[in-house]
Amino acid sequence: MTVKNIALIGNPNVGKSTVFNGLTGLSQHTGNWPGKTVSLAFGTFVHRGQAFSLIDLPGIYSLMANSPEEAVAIDYLRQKKPDVVVIVADATCLERNLNLAIQIAQAYCNVILCVNLLDEAKKKGIQIDLDTLSRLMDIPVVGVVARSKKNLDRLKDQILCTSRNPADPDSVLADFTEEMITDSVNRASTIYRACVRLERKDYNAPDRTLDRIVTSKSLGYPIMLLLLSLIFWITLQGANHISEYLHMILFGLQDHLFVLLTSWNAPVMLIDMLLFGVYQTVAWVVSVMLPPMAIFFPLFTLLEDSGYLPRVAFNMDRCFRRACAHGKQALTMCMGFGCNACAIMSCRIIDSQRERLMAILTNNFVPCNGRFPTLIALISMFFAGLSAGPLQDVIAVGLLVAVILFGVIVTLIVSKILSMTILKGLPSSFALELPPYRRPQFVKVIIRSLLDRTIFVLGRAVVVATPAGLIIWVLANTYTGETSLLNIFTNALDPFAGLIGLDGVILMAFILGFPANEIVIPIIIMTYMATGSITELDTLQLRTLLVENGWTTTTALCTLLFCLLHFPCGTTCLTIRKETASWKWTAAAFIIPTVCGLIVCFIVAQTLYLLGV
Amino acid sequence: MNDKLLPLDRLRVGQKGVVMDIAATDSEKRRFWDLGLIRGTTVESLHKSPSGDPIAYFIMGAVIALRNYDAEKVLVASSM
């Protein structure tokens, strides 16, 4: 039995990934913004004894290769000649989707049109006559609701049926002329009018009203800030409680482990190394870093699913235009909140090479999920702790928003400098699609991303925090003369670190945190504990530990700024190398934010020293 | 009905226009075609961003934001 190749194709943001997940049972990341699927996803499924290999192609607008993703999709169709091409269309936006469908149906014979999001269309009172559509397009049409897997079996049946027809080996994609485009656009309109009946002429009025509010002159920016603050507030609130709880459990467990290991007569040194080296580091990552990461991520995913992010890009475009950057850079920055490495991949939505590099080089100025808890911890320990009660939350959230805005400002300034120096050029033309709002699947998103994030962080904690904890323990317990290697090492870094308001331990933590940013604070804690007298402390005493080791407000501020402005993590660097295919640009992406951080921290530290703070 | 030709970005919010010509290079034109902006397409100006640039348009059932720098290359006939 041969495996049949199936390609999913369609306009950006029509739910191809959801159809893909529905057919294959995989869980590729989905989101409500055009251009989310940037790499090719493969999957397989078996239907009635026939095996299928499915590929999810990046969203394209037409069969003319204008952007890298379009070239990828078109090359695939040209060279791989899939047995069946499934065109996925958004039922709420059919006229536009039919344009591409018509072009593909002209070039290929084994084509199926899959009309997705029928539930959304029904809600909006859009009635689609699928039989007429099939007749006029002269291809099979299947209506589905991929999110709830409705009718996916019928789609599978149709794929099986169509795949039995011999594929046309000579199908070629001609270059399109203006006449052909005009023809397909006009045909799309004619077919649309023949098949679609609108119960309400103003079916998208709620979307338009919402758009007018969230992009209005007076409310556009305040709503953006409020939403950001709300997400931060929920994260802070939730994280605090869970943090304390996790800390209590994990450090309580430590005593039991100690008793257990001792009862096995394990050597004292081994117990010491495993518990106070490895276990504690992991416990700090899990108790301090995991909760904010696990709470922020689902909230951000909800925002992404709703379709709000492209509106942010719409509102912010003026700033990016002034910085000679691409308007979609705002979208890639938003993705940076989740993960800088993923955001680097998402930069593929920017067609022009110059502007894409600009977005890649500056992406690290957005604090990712792994650095976010560090900011929260520092703000709540040193800046928001002065007042009590609700005011404390307001200050903490306000400061967090201010830090993020500072990151955005640095991004814009650096983008502008890049566009005047090594990345000279004018902004290319761009079109930003504002997709229909969709109600996020709250329960599903929250549970899914909560689990995903937790497993991800736990996995990284084991892989990265374990060796880091081990290194610190070994260094702290290896002596040459009177001082431990750890002290020699951090003392050597001290003079330089002092210039930028940090100390040797903090700088070392950032360097050791290169594989994963979430281990920076745990390393700082572990190092201070290894060299000091405190061996047990709860989360509330963290500040005491830091202050005892010479931390001032200046130290906290500089650590916070350096956390925002420093080299990207290892994974991100590798992704940049992969995306730019150049070590030179990877080096630039490493050096630019680091230099920014050093300069900013130096100025801040020296100014505050002079002022005597 | 009094028709007059004007750049797309000059349509008032809520006003509709029919594309008459695109004054751009070939590769730019292809991008506009991709969006469904060809001679004869009806376009509606939907809403402006806080700074008035870009502006969102209703084109072939989708909402597309264009920077004024680009939109001014599309000439439309608006019904007054």
mmCIF file with all atom_site columns, C-alpha atoms in Angstrom, chain A residues 61-62 64 66 70 93 95-96 176 178 181-182 185 188 203-204 208 211-212 215-217 221 314-315 317-318 320-321 325-327 351 427-434, chain B residues 13 27-41 46-56 58-70 73:
data_model
loop_
_atom_site.group_PDB
_atom_site.id
_atom_site.type_symbol
_atom_site.label_atom_id
_atom_site.label_alt_id
_atom_site.label_comp_id
_atom_site.label_asym_id
_atom_site.label_entity_id
_atom_site.label_seq_id
_atom_site.pdbx_PDB_ins_code
_atom_site.Cartn_x
_atom_site.Cartn_y
_atom_site.Cartn_z
_atom_site.occupancy
_atom_site.B_iso_or_equiv
_atom_site.pdbx_formal_charge
_atom_site.auth_seq_id
_atom_site.auth_comp_id
_atom_site.auth_asym_id
_atom_site.auth_atom_id
_atom_site.pdbx_PDB_model_num
ATOM 1  C CA . TYR A 1 61  ? -2.953  34.795 -0.903  1.00 0.00 ? 61  TYR A CA 1
ATOM 2  C CA . SER A 1 62  ? -2.394  33.694 -4.450  1.00 0.00 ? 62  SER A CA 1
ATOM 3  C CA . MET A 1 64  ? 2.097   34.351 -7.398  1.00 0.00 ? 64  MET A CA 1
ATOM 4  C CA . ASN A 1 66  ? 5.555   37.393 -3.551  1.00 0.00 ? 66  ASN A CA 1
ATOM 5  C CA . GLU A 1 70  ? 4.363   31.807 -0.741  1.00 0.00 ? 70  GLU A CA 1
ATOM 6  C CA . CYS A 1 93  ? -14.607 35.412 4.568   1.00 0.00 ? 93  CYS A CA 1
ATOM 7  C CA . GLU A 1 95  ? -15.239 35.718 -1.297  1.00 0.00 ? 95  GLU A CA 1
ATOM 8  C CA . ARG A 1 96  ? -11.585 36.452 -0.689  1.00 0.00 ? 96  ARG A CA 1
ATOM 9  C CA . PHE A 1 176 ? -0.270  34.809 -13.666 1.00 0.00 ? 176 PHE A CA 1
ATOM 10 C CA . GLU A 1 178 ? -3.237  40.698 -14.893 1.00 0.00 ? 178 GLU A CA 1
ATOM 11 C CA . ILE A 1 181 ? -6.017  37.626 -11.861 1.00 0.00 ? 181 ILE A CA 1
ATOM 12 C CA . THR A 1 182 ? -8.871  39.878 -12.927 1.00 0.00 ? 182 THR A CA 1
ATOM 13 C CA . VAL A 1 185 ? -11.228 37.791 -8.772  1.00 0.00 ? 185 VAL A CA 1
ATOM 14 C CA . ALA A 1 188 ? -14.791 34.597 -7.094  1.00 0.00 ? 188 ALA A CA 1
ATOM 15 C CA . TYR A 1 203 ? -23.219 40.528 9.763   1.00 0.00 ? 203 TYR A CA 1
ATOM 16 C CA . ASN A 1 204 ? -19.833 41.842 10.786  1.00 0.00 ? 204 ASN A CA 1
ATOM 17 C CA . ARG A 1 208 ? -16.493 46.716 13.170  1.00 0.00 ? 208 ARG A CA 1
ATOM 18 C CA . ASP A 1 211 ? -12.517 47.603 15.929  1.00 0.00 ? 211 ASP A CA 1
ATOM 19 C CA . ARG A 1 212 ? -13.608 51.228 16.070  1.00 0.00 ? 212 ARG A CA 1
ATOM 20 C CA . THR A 1 215 ? -8.310  51.330 17.457  1.00 0.00 ? 215 THR A CA 1
ATOM 21 C CA . SER A 1 216 ? -9.856  54.691 18.284  1.00 0.00 ? 216 SER A CA 1
ATOM 22 C CA . LYS A 1 217 ? -7.785  57.780 18.842  1.00 0.00 ? 217 LYS A CA 1
ATOM 23 C CA . TYR A 1 221 ? -3.665  53.047 23.501  1.00 0.00 ? 221 TYR A CA 1
ATOM 24 C CA . PHE A 1 314 ? -2.393  48.327 13.566  1.00 0.00 ? 314 PHE A CA 1
ATOM 25 C CA . ASN A 1 315 ? -2.306  50.824 16.429  1.00 0.00 ? 315 ASN A CA 1
ATOM 26 C CA . ASP A 1 317 ? 2.312   50.946 13.157  1.00 0.00 ? 317 ASP A CA 1
ATOM 27 C CA . ARG A 1 318 ? 3.072   54.652 13.230  1.00 0.00 ? 318 ARG A CA 1
ATOM 28 C CA . PHE A 1 320 ? 7.403   51.318 13.464  1.00 0.00 ? 320 PHE A CA 1
ATOM 29 C CA . ARG A 1 321 ? 7.010   53.368 10.296  1.00 0.00 ? 321 ARG A CA 1
ATOM 30 C CA . ALA A 1 325 ? 10.570  49.113 10.359  1.00 0.00 ? 325 ALA A CA 1
ATOM 31 C CA . HIS A 1 326 ? 7.867   46.782 9.091   1.00 0.00 ? 326 HIS A CA 1
ATOM 32 C CA . GLY A 1 327 ? 4.409   47.074 10.627  1.00 0.00 ? 327 GLY A CA 1
ATOM 33 C CA . ASP A 1 351 ? 8.669   39.651 3.398   1.00 0.00 ? 351 ASP A CA 1
ATOM 34 C CA . PRO A 1 427 ? 10.013  50.512 4.523   1.00 0.00 ? 427 PRO A CA 1
ATOM 35 C CA . SER A 1 428 ? 8.511   48.069 2.033   1.00 0.00 ? 428 SER A CA 1
ATOM 36 C CA . SER A 1 429 ? 4.819   48.084 1.306   1.00 0.00 ? 429 SER A CA 1
ATOM 37 C CA . PHE A 1 430 ? 2.777   45.918 3.581   1.00 0.00 ? 430 PHE A CA 1
ATOM 38 C CA . ALA A 1 431 ? -0.762  44.824 4.111   1.00 0.00 ? 431 ALA A CA 1
ATOM 39 C CA . LEU A 1 432 ? -1.910  43.713 7.502   1.00 0.00 ? 432 LEU A CA 1
ATOM 40 C CA . GLU A 1 433 ? -5.008  41.590 7.655   1.00 0.00 ? 433 GLU A CA 1
ATOM 41 C CA . LEU A 1 434 ? -7.255  42.223 10.632  1.00 0.00 ? 434 LEU A CA 1
ATOM 42 C CA . VAL B 2 13  ? -14.330 56.559 6.730   1.00 0.00 ? 13  VAL B CA 1
ATOM 43 C CA . SER B 2 27  ? 5.924   43.812 -8.099  1.00 0.00 ? 27  SER B CA 1
ATOM 44 C CA . GLU B 2 28  ? 3.919   46.263 -6.017  1.00 0.00 ? 28  GLU B CA 1
ATOM 45 C CA . LYS B 2 29  ? 0.932   45.721 -8.303  1.00 0.00 ? 29  LYS B CA 1
ATOM 46 C CA . ARG B 2 30  ? 1.129   41.966 -7.696  1.00 0.00 ? 30  ARG B CA 1
ATOM 47 C CA . ARG B 2 31  ? 0.829   42.569 -3.970  1.00 0.00 ? 31  ARG B CA 1
ATOM 48 C CA . PHE B 2 32  ? -2.289  44.643 -4.539  1.00 0.00 ? 32  PHE B CA 1
ATOM 49 C CA . TRP B 2 33  ? -3.710  41.959 -6.826  1.00 0.00 ? 33  TRP B CA 1
ATOM 50 C CA . ASP B 2 34  ? -3.051  39.411 -4.091  1.00 0.00 ? 34  ASP B CA 1
ATOM 51 C CA . LEU B 2 35  ? -5.367  41.381 -1.885  1.00 0.00 ? 35  LEU B CA 1
ATOM 52 C CA . GLY B 2 36  ? -8.031  41.452 -4.578  1.00 0.00 ? 36  GLY B CA 1
ATOM 53 C CA . LEU B 2 37  ? -7.343  45.067 -5.485  1.00 0.00 ? 37  LEU B CA 1
ATOM 54 C CA . ILE B 2 38  ? -7.845  45.073 -9.237  1.00 0.00 ? 38  ILE B CA 1
ATOM 55 C CA . ARG B 2 39  ? -9.676  47.370 -11.600 1.00 0.00 ? 39  ARG B CA 1
ATOM 56 C CA . GLY B 2 40  ? -13.354 47.221 -10.705 1.00 0.00 ? 40  GLY B CA 1
ATOM 57 C CA . THR B 2 41  ? -13.040 46.040 -7.089  1.00 0.00 ? 41  THR B CA 1
ATOM 58 C CA . LEU B 2 46  ? -13.488 51.203 7.538   1.00 0.00 ? 46  LEU B CA 1
ATOM 59 C CA . HIS B 2 47  ? -11.496 52.867 10.273  1.00 0.00 ? 47  HIS B CA 1
ATOM 60 C CA . LYS B 2 48  ? -8.269  54.678 10.899  1.00 0.00 ? 48  LYS B CA 1
ATOM 61 C CA . SER B 2 49  ? -5.573  53.796 13.386  1.00 0.00 ? 49  SER B CA 1
ATOM 62 C CA . PRO B 2 50  ? -5.062  56.303 16.218  1.00 0.00 ? 50  PRO B CA 1
ATOM 63 C CA . SER B 2 51  ? -2.534  58.254 14.158  1.00 0.00 ? 51  SER B CA 1
ATOM 64 C CA . GLY B 2 52  ? -4.620  58.171 10.975  1.00 0.00 ? 52  GLY B CA 1
ATOM 65 C CA . ASP B 2 53  ? -2.113  55.921 9.209   1.00 0.00 ? 53  ASP B CA 1
ATOM 66 C CA . PRO B 2 54  ? -2.524  53.008 8.442   1.00 0.00 ? 54  PRO B CA 1
ATOM 67 C CA . ILE B 2 55  ? -6.199  52.793 7.506   1.00 0.00 ? 55  ILE B CA 1
ATOM 68 C CA . ALA B 2 56  ? -8.277  49.599 7.465   1.00 0.00 ? 56  ALA B CA 1
ATOM 69 C CA . PHE B 2 58  ? -12.942 46.247 3.514   1.00 0.00 ? 58  PHE B CA 1
ATOM 70 C CA . ILE B 2 59  ? -11.687 44.395 0.446   1.00 0.00 ? 59  ILE B CA 1
ATOM 71 C CA . MET B 2 60  ? -13.384 41.225 -0.880  1.00 0.00 ? 60  MET B CA 1
ATOM 72 C CA . GLY B 2 61  ? -14.901 40.378 2.466   1.00 0.00 ? 61  GLY B CA 1
ATOM 73 C CA . ALA B 2 62  ? -11.694 40.840 4.460   1.00 0.00 ? 62  ALA B CA 1
ATOM 74 C CA . VAL B 2 63  ? -10.359 43.689 6.562   1.00 0.00 ? 63  VAL B CA 1
ATOM 75 C CA . ILE B 2 64  ? -6.946  44.815 5.331   1.00 0.00 ? 64  ILE B CA 1
ATOM 76 C CA . ALA B 2 65  ? -4.843  47.622 6.773   1.00 0.00 ? 65  ALA B CA 1
ATOM 77 C CA . LEU B 2 66  ? -2.673  49.594 4.361   1.00 0.00 ? 66  LEU B CA 1
ATOM 78 C CA . ARG B 2 67  ? -0.196  52.348 5.057   1.00 0.00 ? 67  ARG B CA 1
ATOM 79 C CA . ASN B 2 68  ? -1.176  55.600 3.355   1.00 0.00 ? 68  ASN B CA 1
ATOM 80 C CA . TYR B 2 69  ? 2.137   55.579 1.505   1.00 0.00 ? 69  TYR B CA 1
ATOM 81 C CA . ASP B 2 70  ? 0.943   52.424 -0.279  1.00 0.00 ? 70  ASP B CA 1
ATOM 82 C CA . LYS B 2 73  ? -0.989  54.389 -5.254  1.00 0.00 ? 73  LYS B CA 1
#
